[in-house]
Structures are given as C-alpha cells and as structure tokens.
C-alpha cells in the first residue's frame, strides 16, 4: 500500500485542504496521505472535511505549530 | 491535564466560538456604545504613516464629512480606541497560541504567495472604504444593528468570494 | 475516526520526535503583560480598558476556535461545508437580540432620537455597498484572510499576513483618497435603512430572527447535500 506525502508548509487556508482533496481523488482505497502543515487551521478544517467524506484521519504535532495529518482513503 | 487538552490544546468547536464572539460583541456595544469594527483603525494606521511621510491626511475629505470618520477629541491616528482593540486581538491570539505551545514563525513561501497576499490586501482595503467596513463592521456588527446595508454586504460578499475562488483555483492552486 | 494503519504511523512518528522546546514561559510573560496593561488602563483610561480586555478575549476566542470569517464564505463555495457559516448565523442571532435590547433601551430613553444616536453600525446602503463587498470578497479569498483573520494570524506568527496588512493599508489609503468621488456619485444619494424605523422595533426583530433561522436550515441542508466529493 502506497503512502503519499504532501508538503503544505507556509501555506494558508484553503490551500492545504484543496491540495489534500486533489491528491485524495487520485489515490486508491486503503492508501495513506501524509499532509505536513504548519497552518493552525488545517488540523480543524482538513479533519472536519475528511471525516465528513468518511475517510480515516488523525494527526500528530511533530514540533511546535507543525503537524502531520494522516488520511487513509476509505471509499 | 484533561482540561488543558480540551480547553487550551484542542481547537474549540466553531459554534462555541460563534456564541462567544456574539457575547463579546454585545459586551463591547454595552460598555463603549460602539460595536466591534476593525478597518477604520487600520485606515488610521495608514494615515499615521502618511503623516510621518509629510502628508496631511487630517485634511482629507474622508475625515471631514458628515459620516463622522474624523478623529475623536484627544485621540491621534496612532493612539485611539481602534488601535487598542486591534492590538489586543493580535496579543490575544498570541497568548492563545503560546499556551497551546503552537507558536511558529511562518515565512512567506514564494514570490507568488507574496504578490497575491499584497494584491488581495489592496483590493480588500479599497473595498472597505466603499462599503463602510469589512466583514466585521459592515456585516458581523451591521446585521445585528438592523441596518440593511449589512445584508447587502453579506449577499455581495458571496459574489466576491465566488469570483475569488475561481481566481484561486485558476492561478494559485 | 482513525484506523489501525494510522495508529501505527502515529506511533512510529512519535518515537522519532525530537525534544520540544517549551513556550510556556512566553505564554506566562505575554499573559502577565496583557494583564498589567489592562490594570494600567483601568486606572488611567477606563474606556480604553474595555477595548483592551474585550479585544484580548476576541483574539483568544478566534484563535482557539479557528474562527475565520473568510472561510465561512469560501468553504460553502469551494468544498460545500457550512459549519462555520452556521456558527456565524448563530452568532448573528444572539447578537441581534443583544443589540436589540441595547437599541430599544436607547429608544425608550430618548424617543425622538436621530439615526446618528442609535448605538450600532448604521451606514448608507446602495450600489457602493455592493461594489465594496465584491472587492472585499475577492480580496479576502485570494489573500487568505479577512481583516480579523489577518490580525489573528499575525498573532500566530504568519509573516505572509503582515504582507496582507501592508496591502490593506495601501488599498484603504487609496480608497479614502477616492472617497470624495464615490461620495459624489453614489454614497451621498444612498439612504441609511434602519429597519425598526420602517416596520417598527419588534417586527424588525422578529423578521430578522426568522430570516436567520431560515438561513440556518438552508445552510444545514446545503452541507448535508454536499456530502459527496466535489471539485469545481
């Protein structure tokens, strides 16, 4: 199962969400997208949107104000 | 520790934010007689810079008409209630982000981001002078004031946001 | 909602994390400074002290709830999500009631009041409002934040938003310089429409609350309808 990385450092809303959305469309079910971001809003709006779509999602804060968001495509 | 996680670390739900903002806006109107607004204060900052550059913004038509945008007695372009409120919002956000241990300096990514930031700011700034405020003064505080211009602003801001989204999809993403 | 695979990735990542610095001393220092300023203002300038403390609370609330006025208008269009818009409609509902009480009290104390004496944001409504709103809408989407969002994000450490603020100052200065022109052709002919003066105080309140409730349900329905992956 492949993993995809997406670098969204220094990007502001809504770019991280839109990039994730675009990438997810290309992926197959079961593949994981790792979104690297330092935008405080991403851990809210990306998470909310992904849950609404029914994918698996969680995130880890990897250093101050930097997160890795993991999304597993579920459908 | 669980309270720390819930209150300081994890983002609050949007509706909690909405209710608190509404209560704060009502408190502000009650305490000071004027509701939340931002952009007049930003114009005052610009006017303060113009003053330093040798212009005389206080004589401009904008500050001398029946809409009462001139300075109140005892206040300057730099030192006034708007400045206090705007600086306080920046400091408040800073305090919140520091308690969550999530502060990080975020540099400008590239020249494209820089140009869109600057350009977007200019368009926004120009618009606020026409509409008597931004989406705080001409929307978030105007609709509850029962002034119809708030609703007009809301409707046409949607049109603007739609055009902006098209531009964003085409050139930025 | 998480999966075993994500849990595994998280565990792996957490073991290799470097030791983190601590921002709490700065947090305590910033909070202390804000309080010192507050008490100084209480002593020397009561009116400023209200603006200061409410501003601090506004900033904290916006940062903590990730509130974003521009996203509330952008997200329904871009990704079909209206949770922020619903929160704002809720906020408008509450503040309408609060503002109404304050305005009605002012009216009872001075029934022969003029428009200028009404507490709130009352301004002329007309074509200029529409032009300004469209420009503002375009600007906030491409700049990635509106006026309040820019202030909050500067507090979060975004240099990019400082650029937006600089742009804003330039734009608003040009706008103020052109104000005489717009005033002559549009604004001076536009009326201030204060609903309670046209249909009465209580009908205005009821009408507005009803409208907000309807909008809330439309937004809710729209959010559910857009539960499919959509791209423009």
mmCIF file of C-alpha atoms in Angstrom, chain B residues 10 15 19 27 30 32 39 50-51 64 79 84 88 90 95 105 113-114 119 152 164 170:
data_model
loop_
_atom_site.group_PDB
_atom_site.id
_atom_site.type_symbol
_atom_site.label_atom_id
_atom_site.label_comp_id
_atom_site.label_asym_id
_atom_site.label_seq_id
_atom_site.Cartn_x
_atom_site.Cartn_y
_atom_site.Cartn_z
ATOM 1 C CA UNK B 10 -7.628 21.139 21.084
ATOM 2 C CA UNK B 15 -20.310 27.141 17.410
ATOM 3 C CA UNK B 19 -21.510 32.224 20.677
ATOM 4 C CA UNK B 27 -20.491 43.470 25.747
ATOM 5 C CA UNK B 30 -22.870 47.843 26.032
ATOM 6 C CA UNK B 32 -18.473 51.544 24.929
ATOM 7 C CA UNK B 39 -10.931 48.712 9.378
ATOM 8 C CA UNK B 50 1.147 59.271 5.771
ATOM 9 C CA UNK B 51 1.559 61.919 8.458
ATOM 10 C CA UNK B 64 -14.084 65.847 7.083
ATOM 11 C CA UNK B 79 -3.356 56.261 19.659
ATOM 12 C CA UNK B 84 -6.198 49.403 21.339
ATOM 13 C CA UNK B 88 -5.439 43.485 21.728
ATOM 14 C CA UNK B 90 -3.233 40.268 17.935
ATOM 15 C CA UNK B 95 -1.462 34.382 24.119
ATOM 16 C CA UNK B 105 7.169 31.935 12.705
ATOM 17 C CA UNK B 113 2.235 33.968 -2.426
ATOM 18 C CA UNK B 114 3.700 37.375 -1.623
ATOM 19 C CA UNK B 119 -2.754 42.293 -4.107
ATOM 20 C CA UNK B 152 -26.493 43.809 1.165
ATOM 21 C CA UNK B 164 -12.090 34.963 -5.694
ATOM 22 C CA UNK B 170 -7.025 29.014 -11.700
#
